[in-house]
């Protein structure tokens, strides 16, 4: 068991976990932040995507101990109070989700895409989402939502 | 896209109300739940596809940290867990019932597919359960395996089940072989086709999960289960667990992360976990890892079919003869006997007036994962066959693929096919023209020339599908071998303060029910959507229901309409007393009761208060309170139809097929919410394109190992491999339900595969390419083309 200090959604937290505990399990099981989902065991679905020190990371690909001291942002930390992050609002406006299971990972990835590309075109969004699987939407409206969310994030910046 | 609104009526693109929790991480999925005293389950799974179990050594595993109990199949059977129930009784041509291979929740003596569970470990933590499962020693005696359908019915094939020779579960037929013989005798032209409908793995992104609490004190169980039909599952679990009545069992499905059919069966693992929770008297949770999903979630499709279509010289279809070997996998999964028979072969008439049809389906066991309903469930297999045949017919006659369809379309409704179904309504040619317009069919030759100039091969493919949805008419289904009971219920409770609860046994797993039910009730009552709460997926709240599959939302929504009508009618009686006017003079519109005989009006909410107050009307004539329940059993299926047009570009250097355009005109009848319906089509079309080009579950022919058991090996559709879709609706509202809705959830997965393969064949100028049209296959065909 190790004691791991993290900063999650702006709060300092401590997790007592096995060395082998993945960040995703630390978030879900230890901190009960269950918005971060697990959709695979080969690090390919992207459902578990969070931000670690401002960059999108599949939280099933790193150990919790590797994230020690890092600043972690999960889907639960995006909205301020009742006010949605513009990317969250765009997913609602453009029907970018159906079952909603892939959605937290999609939104965290989408914000990372905008952080890196500004206002990406459709082709860029499609290429950048290659590591996030959605079985429901056919991606069509996710792409629209990400492009619209990028617009709105740009307007707010 | 239509303009979206936050509050709206039937037919408007209302933004989804369920999104709020799902986009903020507040969704509630089964794996998110942890109960006091929680334990965790892990399965020991067979690495072999066919073996007998010679022994199981639990000694070292039992000593592992945190291990509470390890259960084997023998132990569960001895403790009274029966084999899995079957959901459909199918009879063979000779009248004998299907030969059902017994399926134990945990294998007792024999293993029949790779990944079949052998033992169940319960431990204090997930990791401890996993570690101990890895330590269980099972001694297997390997047996020869069979994967291939044709090989499985050979005399010397390895036999999976005692007493089931040549692995044949049933041989079933539909239609008239004599009529078909006569049609062929009178035909001047014919085409024949052999094809494989590739096996698919559903891959809902949320894996299967269950968390079971047993209360020994009152002998009651609560099962949290990610499932498409939680209310219906209660009966299965009660029987399997030997509970004295369904009342001792509560099944709850909270948010469900996609299903596509794979969360409709009654699964082995879930029964084992529930039984273990009762034995242990502690909550037990199991969440499948993705590898387990690949190995054990019921797969889809897997047909080997030969067919012949007889025509006259003008290409008018005269007769159709079909023979299909359907791969059942190692056992008959809950609904699969239905899927491969009545959900498949009944649809073989397609959109065409074919006077004589006969189909024979043989269900065959192999050493593979059991197969069951997957998005479309039988109907995609039928549409793929008939739409491939239509294009072959066009080639044979020498007419355009649109023209051959025009010559054969059904034009008058209702239309009784030779295969039980009676199509209620449609406008097939109108839909075709709409789709061709959307796809700029006329401009194709110019685009083809442009592609050619770049060294690419371009092809265009049509498919004109029809399917049966809105499951279903209970009496008809019971007569075909089911248990009937395919209605849906809806209870509406209007609270004294005017807020409204809508309770229904349908269960959302991505379809936006919370929005659509609220839309309908809000419009009927003239109240805002945010005063309406839609409740699903909890047997303690919902009395009756049969779940969500087979694009059957119209059934539950029709029950909602009837409940609304009952409440509005009761309101009129109450308001007649409040206004002191005759009942016949009370009208209700836009949320307001009024009467020409009075200058007072009563809003819906005031009426609700009065209904509960019970002071303004005689309670010996009108009961207080405001609740209505309706059960809707549709008189017929609905028959959504549409035309999909796919355009592909093939790079002959690499064999890669790119879908460059995909357009669809669909008749879903009236559309409740275009935003949501378009989303359903996007998802369905994507799964259909993926079946045609990438997805394929491959078992090693030598040892029946699943070679496509991860996202590294299985061709999931990704964002970067798809075009933008062009969609339009071409509605012919159905008369079989009060909303005129037909259903839309499976359409894309049905219409797309033949459209894609027809386009690929068009580009290459070949008769047929089996799915998936992988680069290797296409590259070979391009080479052959160059040589010739
Ligand atoms: S769970 Fe992390 S990528 Fe799938
Ligand atoms: S919305 Fe269901 S997996 Fe993406």
PDB file of C-alpha atoms in Angstrom, chain A residues 18 20-22 25-26 28-30 32-45 47 58 74-79 81-82 84-85 87-104 106-107 122-123 125-144, chain B residues 1 4 15-20 22-29 31-34 126-128 131 200-207 255-258 260 285 289-292 374-375 508-512 675-680 682-684 686-687 690 695 710-712 714 716-726:
ATOM      1  CA  UNK A  18      -1.718  -0.769  -3.968  1.00  0.00           C
ATOM      2  CA  UNK A  20      -0.491  -1.603  -9.045  1.00  0.00           C
ATOM      3  CA  UNK A  21      -3.620   0.543  -8.770  1.00  0.00           C
ATOM      4  CA  UNK A  22      -4.358   2.345 -11.998  1.00  0.00           C
ATOM      5  CA  UNK A  25      -9.335   2.835 -10.330  1.00  0.00           C
ATOM      6  CA  UNK A  26      -7.997   5.376  -7.854  1.00  0.00           C
ATOM      7  CA  UNK A  28     -13.417   5.556  -9.403  1.00  0.00           C
ATOM      8  CA  UNK A  29     -12.935   3.271  -6.404  1.00  0.00           C
ATOM      9  CA  UNK A  30     -11.033   5.406  -3.939  1.00  0.00           C
ATOM     10  CA  UNK A  32     -15.726   7.706  -5.962  1.00  0.00           C
ATOM     11  CA  UNK A  33     -15.433   9.920  -9.028  1.00  0.00           C
ATOM     12  CA  UNK A  34     -17.362   7.500 -11.201  1.00  0.00           C
ATOM     13  CA  UNK A  35     -17.802   9.826 -14.167  1.00  0.00           C
ATOM     14  CA  UNK A  36     -14.523   8.473 -15.527  1.00  0.00           C
ATOM     15  CA  UNK A  37     -15.475   5.189 -17.178  1.00  0.00           C
ATOM     16  CA  UNK A  38     -13.713   1.970 -18.082  1.00  0.00           C
ATOM     17  CA  UNK A  39     -14.583   0.505 -21.458  1.00  0.00           C
ATOM     18  CA  UNK A  40     -11.649  -1.744 -22.237  1.00  0.00           C
ATOM     19  CA  UNK A  41      -8.607  -3.510 -20.910  1.00  0.00           C
ATOM     20  CA  UNK A  42      -6.181  -2.625 -23.689  1.00  0.00           C
ATOM     21  CA  UNK A  43      -6.155   1.191 -23.427  1.00  0.00           C
ATOM     22  CA  UNK A  44      -8.015   1.744 -26.656  1.00  0.00           C
ATOM     23  CA  UNK A  45     -11.522   2.987 -25.988  1.00  0.00           C
ATOM     24  CA  UNK A  47     -13.705   6.202 -21.987  1.00  0.00           C
ATOM     25  CA  UNK A  58      -6.135   7.627 -20.694  1.00  0.00           C
ATOM     26  CA  UNK A  74     -11.999  14.790 -14.464  1.00  0.00           C
ATOM     27  CA  UNK A  75     -15.423  15.226 -16.025  1.00  0.00           C
ATOM     28  CA  UNK A  76     -16.815  16.105 -12.589  1.00  0.00           C
ATOM     29  CA  UNK A  77     -14.509  19.116 -12.391  1.00  0.00           C
ATOM     30  CA  UNK A  78     -15.455  20.777 -15.675  1.00  0.00           C
ATOM     31  CA  UNK A  79     -18.617  22.682 -14.902  1.00  0.00           C
ATOM     32  CA  UNK A  81     -21.561  25.107 -10.331  1.00  0.00           C
ATOM     33  CA  UNK A  82     -24.549  24.828 -12.615  1.00  0.00           C
ATOM     34  CA  UNK A  84     -21.553  23.909 -17.997  1.00  0.00           C
ATOM     35  CA  UNK A  85     -18.192  24.019 -19.707  1.00  0.00           C
ATOM     36  CA  UNK A  87     -17.822  21.703 -24.577  1.00  0.00           C
ATOM     37  CA  UNK A  88     -20.345  20.000 -22.309  1.00  0.00           C
ATOM     38  CA  UNK A  89     -23.051  22.363 -23.535  1.00  0.00           C
ATOM     39  CA  UNK A  90     -22.095  21.699 -27.151  1.00  0.00           C
ATOM     40  CA  UNK A  91     -22.484  17.931 -26.648  1.00  0.00           C
ATOM     41  CA  UNK A  92     -26.029  18.567 -25.398  1.00  0.00           C
ATOM     42  CA  UNK A  93     -26.880  21.078 -28.148  1.00  0.00           C
ATOM     43  CA  UNK A  94     -25.642  18.860 -30.987  1.00  0.00           C
ATOM     44  CA  UNK A  95     -26.825  15.521 -29.590  1.00  0.00           C
ATOM     45  CA  UNK A  96     -23.249  14.303 -29.272  1.00  0.00           C
ATOM     46  CA  UNK A  97     -24.221  11.473 -26.934  1.00  0.00           C
ATOM     47  CA  UNK A  98     -26.697   8.645 -26.788  1.00  0.00           C
ATOM     48  CA  UNK A  99     -25.993   6.180 -23.986  1.00  0.00           C
ATOM     49  CA  UNK A 100     -23.464   8.614 -22.539  1.00  0.00           C
ATOM     50  CA  UNK A 101     -20.915   5.995 -21.547  1.00  0.00           C
ATOM     51  CA  UNK A 102     -18.133   7.194 -23.848  1.00  0.00           C
ATOM     52  CA  UNK A 103     -19.097  10.809 -23.267  1.00  0.00           C
ATOM     53  CA  UNK A 104     -16.910  11.860 -20.334  1.00  0.00           C
ATOM     54  CA  UNK A 106     -14.976  12.213 -25.401  1.00  0.00           C
ATOM     55  CA  UNK A 107     -15.485  15.584 -23.734  1.00  0.00           C
ATOM     56  CA  UNK A 122     -13.712  18.411 -39.132  1.00  0.00           C
ATOM     57  CA  UNK A 123     -10.906  16.261 -40.534  1.00  0.00           C
ATOM     58  CA  UNK A 125     -11.280  16.362 -35.092  1.00  0.00           C
ATOM     59  CA  UNK A 126     -11.922  12.999 -36.748  1.00  0.00           C
ATOM     60  CA  UNK A 127      -8.234  12.159 -36.795  1.00  0.00           C
ATOM     61  CA  UNK A 128      -7.709  13.296 -33.211  1.00  0.00           C
ATOM     62  CA  UNK A 129     -10.636  11.220 -31.918  1.00  0.00           C
ATOM     63  CA  UNK A 130      -9.152   8.061 -33.357  1.00  0.00           C
ATOM     64  CA  UNK A 131      -8.449   6.791 -29.842  1.00  0.00           C
ATOM     65  CA  UNK A 132     -11.954   7.315 -28.489  1.00  0.00           C
ATOM     66  CA  UNK A 133     -14.560   4.710 -29.337  1.00  0.00           C
ATOM     67  CA  UNK A 134     -18.279   5.388 -29.427  1.00  0.00           C
ATOM     68  CA  UNK A 135     -20.657   2.616 -30.392  1.00  0.00           C
ATOM     69  CA  UNK A 136     -23.850   4.677 -30.407  1.00  0.00           C
ATOM     70  CA  UNK A 137     -23.492   7.915 -32.337  1.00  0.00           C
ATOM     71  CA  UNK A 138     -21.505   6.985 -35.428  1.00  0.00           C
ATOM     72  CA  UNK A 139     -19.391   9.992 -34.368  1.00  0.00           C
ATOM     73  CA  UNK A 140     -21.363  12.273 -36.698  1.00  0.00           C
ATOM     74  CA  UNK A 141     -22.803  14.518 -33.998  1.00  0.00           C
ATOM     75  CA  UNK A 142     -19.754  14.213 -31.776  1.00  0.00           C
ATOM     76  CA  UNK A 143     -17.708  15.846 -34.546  1.00  0.00           C
ATOM     77  CA  UNK A 144     -20.282  18.620 -34.836  1.00  0.00           C
TER      78      UNK A 144
ATOM     79  CA  UNK B   1     -30.283  19.453 -38.734  1.00  0.00           C
ATOM     80  CA  UNK B   4     -33.290  22.352 -31.611  1.00  0.00           C
ATOM     81  CA  UNK B  15     -32.666  18.676 -26.820  1.00  0.00           C
ATOM     82  CA  UNK B  16     -32.300  15.675 -24.560  1.00  0.00           C
ATOM     83  CA  UNK B  17     -33.060  16.071 -20.896  1.00  0.00           C
ATOM     84  CA  UNK B  18     -31.021  13.020 -19.878  1.00  0.00           C
ATOM     85  CA  UNK B  19     -27.833  14.653 -21.124  1.00  0.00           C
ATOM     86  CA  UNK B  20     -27.452  16.879 -18.066  1.00  0.00           C
ATOM     87  CA  UNK B  22     -24.319  12.219 -18.512  1.00  0.00           C
ATOM     88  CA  UNK B  23     -22.169  15.169 -19.626  1.00  0.00           C
ATOM     89  CA  UNK B  24     -21.245  16.088 -16.069  1.00  0.00           C
ATOM     90  CA  UNK B  25     -20.153  12.645 -14.891  1.00  0.00           C
ATOM     91  CA  UNK B  26     -23.274  12.128 -12.784  1.00  0.00           C
ATOM     92  CA  UNK B  27     -24.632   9.245 -14.825  1.00  0.00           C
ATOM     93  CA  UNK B  28     -25.249   6.162 -12.761  1.00  0.00           C
ATOM     94  CA  UNK B  29     -24.049   2.908 -14.307  1.00  0.00           C
ATOM     95  CA  UNK B  31     -20.281  -0.539 -12.001  1.00  0.00           C
ATOM     96  CA  UNK B  32     -20.533   2.832 -10.217  1.00  0.00           C
ATOM     97  CA  UNK B  33     -22.491   1.258  -7.360  1.00  0.00           C
ATOM     98  CA  UNK B  34     -20.858  -0.077  -4.215  1.00  0.00           C
ATOM     99  CA  UNK B 126     -11.719  -6.951  -7.404  1.00  0.00           C
ATOM    100  CA  UNK B 127      -7.991  -7.504  -7.615  1.00  0.00           C
ATOM    101  CA  UNK B 128      -8.084 -10.289  -5.040  1.00  0.00           C
ATOM    102  CA  UNK B 131      -5.651 -12.945  -8.612  1.00  0.00           C
ATOM    103  CA  UNK B 200     -20.118  -9.555 -35.355  1.00  0.00           C
ATOM    104  CA  UNK B 201     -19.335  -8.674 -31.756  1.00  0.00           C
ATOM    105  CA  UNK B 202     -21.738  -6.063 -30.381  1.00  0.00           C
ATOM    106  CA  UNK B 203     -19.309  -4.089 -28.240  1.00  0.00           C
ATOM    107  CA  UNK B 204     -21.545  -1.784 -26.257  1.00  0.00           C
ATOM    108  CA  UNK B 205     -18.912   0.436 -24.674  1.00  0.00           C
ATOM    109  CA  UNK B 206     -20.237  -0.188 -21.173  1.00  0.00           C
ATOM    110  CA  UNK B 207     -19.396  -3.814 -20.423  1.00  0.00           C
ATOM    111  CA  UNK B 255     -28.115   4.094 -16.863  1.00  0.00           C
ATOM    112  CA  UNK B 256     -27.242   1.500 -19.477  1.00  0.00           C
ATOM    113  CA  UNK B 257     -24.240   2.181 -21.687  1.00  0.00           C
ATOM    114  CA  UNK B 258     -25.484   0.839 -24.991  1.00  0.00           C
ATOM    115  CA  UNK B 260     -27.636  -3.212 -29.468  1.00  0.00           C
ATOM    116  CA  UNK B 285     -20.533  -7.418  -7.987  1.00  0.00           C
ATOM    117  CA  UNK B 289     -13.539  -6.835 -18.659  1.00  0.00           C
ATOM    118  CA  UNK B 290     -13.534  -6.053 -22.359  1.00  0.00           C
ATOM    119  CA  UNK B 291     -11.789  -9.345 -23.123  1.00  0.00           C
ATOM    120  CA  UNK B 292     -14.661 -11.146 -21.426  1.00  0.00           C
ATOM    121  CA  UNK B 374     -27.609  -7.809 -32.588  1.00  0.00           C
ATOM    122  CA  UNK B 375     -28.882  -4.509 -33.972  1.00  0.00           C
ATOM    123  CA  UNK B 508     -33.561   3.547 -22.292  1.00  0.00           C
ATOM    124  CA  UNK B 509     -30.018   2.627 -23.220  1.00  0.00           C
ATOM    125  CA  UNK B 510     -29.240   5.614 -25.381  1.00  0.00           C
ATOM    126  CA  UNK B 511     -32.518   6.214 -27.223  1.00  0.00           C
ATOM    127  CA  UNK B 512     -33.519   9.342 -25.304  1.00  0.00           C
ATOM    128  CA  UNK B 675     -32.646  15.131 -33.630  1.00  0.00           C
ATOM    129  CA  UNK B 676     -32.781  11.821 -31.789  1.00  0.00           C
ATOM    130  CA  UNK B 677     -33.940   9.825 -34.802  1.00  0.00           C
ATOM    131  CA  UNK B 678     -31.132  11.145 -36.977  1.00  0.00           C
ATOM    132  CA  UNK B 679     -28.727  10.150 -34.218  1.00  0.00           C
ATOM    133  CA  UNK B 680     -30.131   6.621 -34.274  1.00  0.00           C
ATOM    134  CA  UNK B 682     -26.025   7.745 -37.752  1.00  0.00           C
ATOM    135  CA  UNK B 683     -25.223   5.024 -35.244  1.00  0.00           C
ATOM    136  CA  UNK B 684     -26.974   2.289 -37.189  1.00  0.00           C
ATOM    137  CA  UNK B 686     -22.018   3.294 -38.891  1.00  0.00           C
ATOM    138  CA  UNK B 687     -22.470  -0.215 -37.560  1.00  0.00           C
ATOM    139  CA  UNK B 690     -18.471  -1.357 -40.274  1.00  0.00           C
ATOM    140  CA  UNK B 695     -15.919  -5.943 -38.441  1.00  0.00           C
ATOM    141  CA  UNK B 710      -9.611  -7.066 -28.448  1.00  0.00           C
ATOM    142  CA  UNK B 711      -9.866  -3.603 -29.935  1.00  0.00           C
ATOM    143  CA  UNK B 712      -6.452  -4.256 -31.463  1.00  0.00           C
ATOM    144  CA  UNK B 714     -11.483  -6.330 -34.109  1.00  0.00           C
ATOM    145  CA  UNK B 716     -14.371  -1.145 -34.736  1.00  0.00           C
ATOM    146  CA  UNK B 717     -15.536   1.923 -36.652  1.00  0.00           C
ATOM    147  CA  UNK B 718     -13.616   5.018 -35.605  1.00  0.00           C
ATOM    148  CA  UNK B 719     -14.240   8.705 -36.132  1.00  0.00           C
ATOM    149  CA  UNK B 720     -11.625   9.002 -38.850  1.00  0.00           C
ATOM    150  CA  UNK B 721     -13.007   6.262 -41.084  1.00  0.00           C
ATOM    151  CA  UNK B 722     -16.438   7.689 -41.871  1.00  0.00           C
ATOM    152  CA  UNK B 723     -17.948  10.403 -44.051  1.00  0.00           C
ATOM    153  CA  UNK B 724     -20.670  12.841 -43.109  1.00  0.00           C
ATOM    154  CA  UNK B 725     -24.092  11.290 -43.736  1.00  0.00           C
ATOM    155  CA  UNK B 726     -26.945  12.850 -45.712  1.00  0.00           C
TER     156      UNK B 726
END
